[in-house]
């Protein structure tokens, strides 16, 4: 049997796992959710969930991977025959995420191009449509057909070429240089944004929790974001764990990945949220959703000295962060198809591209020609985002907790963490979270949201 290669040392493992975790989730998704769900209170809930849920789930997944040396589907099956289904359930998540991830990746590529080709100033302004209405550059862009689809196709195509020819290593090397540059640039941009007039008001909104903004929806959004951003509840960390060496500490690796991932998300929020208040009209901007970064940042770059260059560099780095994630997402799906359906790499790639086009096209058109088509009141992109983050991932996480807490028992994970005399410092916290805290919270939140969905569908308005 082929021996599974392992990462060279703990740093190698942390970098690889963090490389997969850091992506659009941190830079694009976190800020708009934080803006929408009450700023400081969202941040607080997120951090509390990260050190409890996030920590316990990531530890469990990595330990399961390292113990079995297998990827998700086989790993669950090996530990307990009847639980193979959980691996399959987890595998659906990347399949839903990748298509719309590529749509957003296309938006990033478009903005990078706009900044590089001297159109930076346009991106901060408004455009008058043929009907005479004035809309922002971003809104006019996503309402189109050819352009957003073209950029989506380009992003998806590039990802596919890398996966098809198995040249991930080259991309990883480049992204190792890009990541630190992205961090330095983000600090610079956040620093500048914070000095803009009115930004302090925004900073306050972002970091001071206002409990009157708290709702079940805040917790659901924060939980979904946690899973998404840390690539949890989709089997990914099991695969990463399977490559980890026995002598390296799982617990401290998990802490490092978490701090890294949350740090970058926080920084992205710092670039965007205070700036919302500085560029005006926070009332409408805070709830802008997926377009927030593309609307606010060009305005910051417009005000900034050499903003055009900083902006271009920024979008290049974000594009790379997005590509490493999309490549890893596609690789996961392709290898699953290769194993399960005995396909060759090429066939599997073609099938995955087909699925991405099928699900990605409506997501891309949902802001333009298909804007009137709504599923449960949501546009296609938001619907896929909702189904994966707020429904499937919490369900996978719930099953994972039940599996670890009551089927294979927490001792299995604890033993794996404590191998080679590694002390598991947060053993108590881990056990309580996996057995009681996480499952109860997830059930409560899911039940409330299901009731809310039914209520919304029958009455037309939400009660939360
Ligand atoms: N965590 C990634 C991000 O923040 C997105 C992601 C979700 C991902 N699942 C993944 C990346 C699986 C790689 C593999 O953008």
PDB file of N, CA and C and ligand atoms in Angstrom, residues 17-29 93-94 97-98 101 225-232 234-237 240 261 321-322 324-330 332 389 393, ligand 1:
ATOM      1  N   UNK A  17      -3.065  23.847   6.488  1.00  0.00           N
ATOM      2  CA  UNK A  17      -4.457  23.919   6.928  1.00  0.00           C
ATOM      3  C   UNK A  17      -4.943  25.366   6.912  1.00  0.00           C
ATOM      4  N   UNK A  18      -4.087  26.298   7.342  1.00  0.00           N
ATOM      5  CA  UNK A  18      -4.484  27.705   7.346  1.00  0.00           C
ATOM      6  C   UNK A  18      -4.648  28.198   5.911  1.00  0.00           C
ATOM      7  N   UNK A  19      -3.814  27.700   5.017  1.00  0.00           N
ATOM      8  CA  UNK A  19      -3.921  28.088   3.617  1.00  0.00           C
ATOM      9  C   UNK A  19      -5.260  27.698   3.034  1.00  0.00           C
ATOM     10  N   UNK A  20      -5.757  26.543   3.444  1.00  0.00           N
ATOM     11  CA  UNK A  20      -7.073  26.127   2.966  1.00  0.00           C
ATOM     12  C   UNK A  20      -8.158  26.938   3.655  1.00  0.00           C
ATOM     13  N   UNK A  21      -7.943  27.234   4.932  1.00  0.00           N
ATOM     14  CA  UNK A  21      -8.987  27.930   5.688  1.00  0.00           C
ATOM     15  C   UNK A  21      -9.118  29.391   5.267  1.00  0.00           C
ATOM     16  N   UNK A  22      -7.997  30.059   5.027  1.00  0.00           N
ATOM     17  CA  UNK A  22      -8.082  31.480   4.705  1.00  0.00           C
ATOM     18  C   UNK A  22      -8.450  31.662   3.238  1.00  0.00           C
ATOM     19  N   UNK A  23      -9.530  32.374   3.023  1.00  0.00           N
ATOM     20  CA  UNK A  23      -9.975  32.591   1.648  1.00  0.00           C
ATOM     21  C   UNK A  23     -11.040  33.667   1.635  1.00  0.00           C
ATOM     22  N   UNK A  24     -11.940  33.557   0.679  1.00  0.00           N
ATOM     23  CA  UNK A  24     -12.995  34.565   0.579  1.00  0.00           C
ATOM     24  C   UNK A  24     -13.845  34.607   1.836  1.00  0.00           C
ATOM     25  N   UNK A  25     -13.908  33.477   2.540  1.00  0.00           N
ATOM     26  CA  UNK A  25     -14.692  33.433   3.768  1.00  0.00           C
ATOM     27  C   UNK A  25     -14.247  34.511   4.736  1.00  0.00           C
ATOM     28  N   UNK A  26     -12.945  34.689   4.847  1.00  0.00           N
ATOM     29  CA  UNK A  26     -12.424  35.682   5.789  1.00  0.00           C
ATOM     30  C   UNK A  26     -12.569  37.101   5.264  1.00  0.00           C
ATOM     31  N   UNK A  27     -12.266  37.273   3.984  1.00  0.00           N
ATOM     32  CA  UNK A  27     -12.126  38.628   3.474  1.00  0.00           C
ATOM     33  C   UNK A  27     -13.433  39.180   2.915  1.00  0.00           C
ATOM     34  N   UNK A  28     -14.186  38.317   2.250  1.00  0.00           N
ATOM     35  CA  UNK A  28     -15.430  38.771   1.645  1.00  0.00           C
ATOM     36  C   UNK A  28     -16.649  38.522   2.553  1.00  0.00           C
ATOM     37  N   UNK A  29     -16.719  37.299   3.146  1.00  0.00           N
ATOM     38  CA  UNK A  29     -17.947  36.922   3.824  1.00  0.00           C
ATOM     39  C   UNK A  29     -18.042  37.466   5.252  1.00  0.00           C
ATOM     40  N   UNK A  93     -21.273  19.360   0.940  1.00  0.00           N
ATOM     41  CA  UNK A  93     -21.045  20.785   1.209  1.00  0.00           C
ATOM     42  C   UNK A  93     -20.098  21.448   0.197  1.00  0.00           C
ATOM     43  N   UNK A  94     -18.891  20.902  -0.024  1.00  0.00           N
ATOM     44  CA  UNK A  94     -18.012  21.557  -1.017  1.00  0.00           C
ATOM     45  C   UNK A  94     -18.642  21.617  -2.409  1.00  0.00           C
ATOM     46  N   UNK A  97     -20.741  24.613  -2.354  1.00  0.00           N
ATOM     47  CA  UNK A  97     -19.989  25.866  -2.179  1.00  0.00           C
ATOM     48  C   UNK A  97     -19.213  26.261  -3.433  1.00  0.00           C
ATOM     49  N   UNK A  98     -18.507  25.305  -4.029  1.00  0.00           N
ATOM     50  CA  UNK A  98     -17.582  25.652  -5.122  1.00  0.00           C
ATOM     51  C   UNK A  98     -18.203  26.487  -6.255  1.00  0.00           C
ATOM     52  N   UNK A 101     -18.710  30.000  -4.996  1.00  0.00           N
ATOM     53  CA  UNK A 101     -17.386  30.514  -4.626  1.00  0.00           C
ATOM     54  C   UNK A 101     -16.694  31.037  -5.893  1.00  0.00           C
ATOM     55  N   UNK A 225     -20.788  30.896   9.594  1.00  0.00           N
ATOM     56  CA  UNK A 225     -19.547  31.538   9.168  1.00  0.00           C
ATOM     57  C   UNK A 225     -18.325  30.830   9.761  1.00  0.00           C
ATOM     58  N   UNK A 226     -18.452  30.409  10.994  1.00  0.00           N
ATOM     59  CA  UNK A 226     -17.343  29.713  11.648  1.00  0.00           C
ATOM     60  C   UNK A 226     -16.992  28.424  10.882  1.00  0.00           C
ATOM     61  N   UNK A 227     -18.018  27.650  10.548  1.00  0.00           N
ATOM     62  CA  UNK A 227     -17.786  26.402   9.810  1.00  0.00           C
ATOM     63  C   UNK A 227     -17.170  26.707   8.451  1.00  0.00           C
ATOM     64  N   UNK A 228     -17.755  27.680   7.778  1.00  0.00           N
ATOM     65  CA  UNK A 228     -17.315  28.033   6.432  1.00  0.00           C
ATOM     66  C   UNK A 228     -15.864  28.481   6.440  1.00  0.00           C
ATOM     67  N   UNK A 229     -15.578  29.422   7.325  1.00  0.00           N
ATOM     68  CA  UNK A 229     -14.264  30.040   7.336  1.00  0.00           C
ATOM     69  C   UNK A 229     -13.173  29.054   7.745  1.00  0.00           C
ATOM     70  N   UNK A 230     -13.490  28.169   8.673  1.00  0.00           N
ATOM     71  CA  UNK A 230     -12.452  27.238   9.133  1.00  0.00           C
ATOM     72  C   UNK A 230     -12.535  25.915   8.399  1.00  0.00           C
ATOM     73  N   UNK A 231     -13.290  25.878   7.333  1.00  0.00           N
ATOM     74  CA  UNK A 231     -13.473  24.652   6.535  1.00  0.00           C
ATOM     75  C   UNK A 231     -13.856  23.462   7.416  1.00  0.00           C
ATOM     76  N   UNK A 232     -14.809  23.688   8.348  1.00  0.00           N
ATOM     77  CA  UNK A 232     -15.259  22.606   9.224  1.00  0.00           C
ATOM     78  C   UNK A 232     -16.555  22.013   8.697  1.00  0.00           C
ATOM     79  N   UNK A 234     -17.245  19.638   6.812  1.00  0.00           N
ATOM     80  CA  UNK A 234     -17.314  19.219   5.417  1.00  0.00           C
ATOM     81  C   UNK A 234     -16.211  18.206   5.101  1.00  0.00           C
ATOM     82  N   UNK A 235     -15.652  17.644   6.147  1.00  0.00           N
ATOM     83  CA  UNK A 235     -14.678  16.569   5.945  1.00  0.00           C
ATOM     84  C   UNK A 235     -13.274  17.010   5.579  1.00  0.00           C
ATOM     85  N   UNK A 236     -13.102  18.298   5.323  1.00  0.00           N
ATOM     86  CA  UNK A 236     -11.795  18.786   4.880  1.00  0.00           C
ATOM     87  C   UNK A 236     -10.705  18.575   5.922  1.00  0.00           C
ATOM     88  N   UNK A 237     -11.012  18.926   7.162  1.00  0.00           N
ATOM     89  CA  UNK A 237      -9.983  18.838   8.199  1.00  0.00           C
ATOM     90  C   UNK A 237      -9.622  17.387   8.511  1.00  0.00           C
ATOM     91  N   UNK A 240      -6.939  16.713   6.044  1.00  0.00           N
ATOM     92  CA  UNK A 240      -5.696  17.354   6.479  1.00  0.00           C
ATOM     93  C   UNK A 240      -5.071  16.586   7.641  1.00  0.00           C
ATOM     94  N   UNK A 261      -6.822  32.311  11.359  1.00  0.00           N
ATOM     95  CA  UNK A 261      -8.027  32.489  10.545  1.00  0.00           C
ATOM     96  C   UNK A 261      -8.896  33.632  11.078  1.00  0.00           C
ATOM     97  N   UNK A 321      -5.697  34.130  -2.611  1.00  0.00           N
ATOM     98  CA  UNK A 321      -6.295  33.453  -1.454  1.00  0.00           C
ATOM     99  C   UNK A 321      -7.536  32.688  -1.905  1.00  0.00           C
ATOM    100  N   UNK A 322      -8.312  33.298  -2.804  1.00  0.00           N
ATOM    101  CA  UNK A 322      -9.526  32.650  -3.299  1.00  0.00           C
ATOM    102  C   UNK A 322      -9.173  31.427  -4.142  1.00  0.00           C
ATOM    103  N   UNK A 324      -6.440  29.482  -3.992  1.00  0.00           N
ATOM    104  CA  UNK A 324      -5.958  28.330  -3.225  1.00  0.00           C
ATOM    105  C   UNK A 324      -7.141  27.598  -2.599  1.00  0.00           C
ATOM    106  N   UNK A 325      -8.162  28.363  -2.163  1.00  0.00           N
ATOM    107  CA  UNK A 325      -9.334  27.712  -1.587  1.00  0.00           C
ATOM    108  C   UNK A 325     -10.145  26.976  -2.650  1.00  0.00           C
ATOM    109  N   UNK A 326     -10.346  27.612  -3.809  1.00  0.00           N
ATOM    110  CA  UNK A 326     -11.174  26.950  -4.822  1.00  0.00           C
ATOM    111  C   UNK A 326     -10.477  25.707  -5.366  1.00  0.00           C
ATOM    112  N   UNK A 327      -9.148  25.774  -5.460  1.00  0.00           N
ATOM    113  CA  UNK A 327      -8.395  24.609  -5.936  1.00  0.00           C
ATOM    114  C   UNK A 327      -8.553  23.456  -4.942  1.00  0.00           C
ATOM    115  N   UNK A 328      -8.436  23.799  -3.651  1.00  0.00           N
ATOM    116  CA  UNK A 328      -8.559  22.765  -2.636  1.00  0.00           C
ATOM    117  C   UNK A 328      -9.994  22.202  -2.597  1.00  0.00           C
ATOM    118  N   UNK A 329     -10.980  23.088  -2.807  1.00  0.00           N
ATOM    119  CA  UNK A 329     -12.382  22.624  -2.862  1.00  0.00           C
ATOM    120  C   UNK A 329     -12.574  21.662  -4.034  1.00  0.00           C
ATOM    121  N   UNK A 330     -12.071  22.063  -5.210  1.00  0.00           N
ATOM    122  CA  UNK A 330     -12.279  21.226  -6.387  1.00  0.00           C
ATOM    123  C   UNK A 330     -11.521  19.913  -6.268  1.00  0.00           C
ATOM    124  N   UNK A 332     -10.863  18.290  -3.605  1.00  0.00           N
ATOM    125  CA  UNK A 332     -11.616  17.418  -2.697  1.00  0.00           C
ATOM    126  C   UNK A 332     -12.723  16.680  -3.449  1.00  0.00           C
ATOM    127  N   UNK A 389     -24.317  26.747   4.484  1.00  0.00           N
ATOM    128  CA  UNK A 389     -23.809  27.251   5.768  1.00  0.00           C
ATOM    129  C   UNK A 389     -24.790  27.150   6.916  1.00  0.00           C
ATOM    130  N   UNK A 393     -24.180  22.380   6.999  1.00  0.00           N
ATOM    131  CA  UNK A 393     -23.035  22.333   7.909  1.00  0.00           C
ATOM    132  C   UNK A 393     -23.454  22.158   9.369  1.00  0.00           C
TER     133      UNK A 393
HETATM  134  N1  LIG B   1     -12.521  28.295   4.364  1.00  0.00           N
HETATM  135  C1  LIG B   1     -12.488  28.816   3.049  1.00  0.00           C
HETATM  136  C2  LIG B   1     -12.604  30.330   3.087  1.00  0.00           C
HETATM  137  O1  LIG B   1     -12.599  30.920   4.117  1.00  0.00           O
HETATM  138  C3  LIG B   1     -13.578  28.294   2.197  1.00  0.00           C
HETATM  139  C4  LIG B   1     -13.704  26.843   2.197  1.00  0.00           C
HETATM  140  C5  LIG B   1     -14.752  26.169   2.615  1.00  0.00           C
HETATM  141  C6  LIG B   1     -12.746  25.906   1.765  1.00  0.00           C
HETATM  142  N2  LIG B   1     -14.532  24.843   2.474  1.00  0.00           N
HETATM  143  C7  LIG B   1     -13.314  24.658   1.961  1.00  0.00           C
HETATM  144  C8  LIG B   1     -11.487  26.001   1.247  1.00  0.00           C
HETATM  145  C9  LIG B   1     -12.644  23.519   1.630  1.00  0.00           C
HETATM  146  C10 LIG B   1     -10.790  24.867   0.945  1.00  0.00           C
HETATM  147  C11 LIG B   1     -11.362  23.624   1.117  1.00  0.00           C
HETATM  148  O2  LIG B   1     -12.720  30.944   2.068  1.00  0.00           O
END
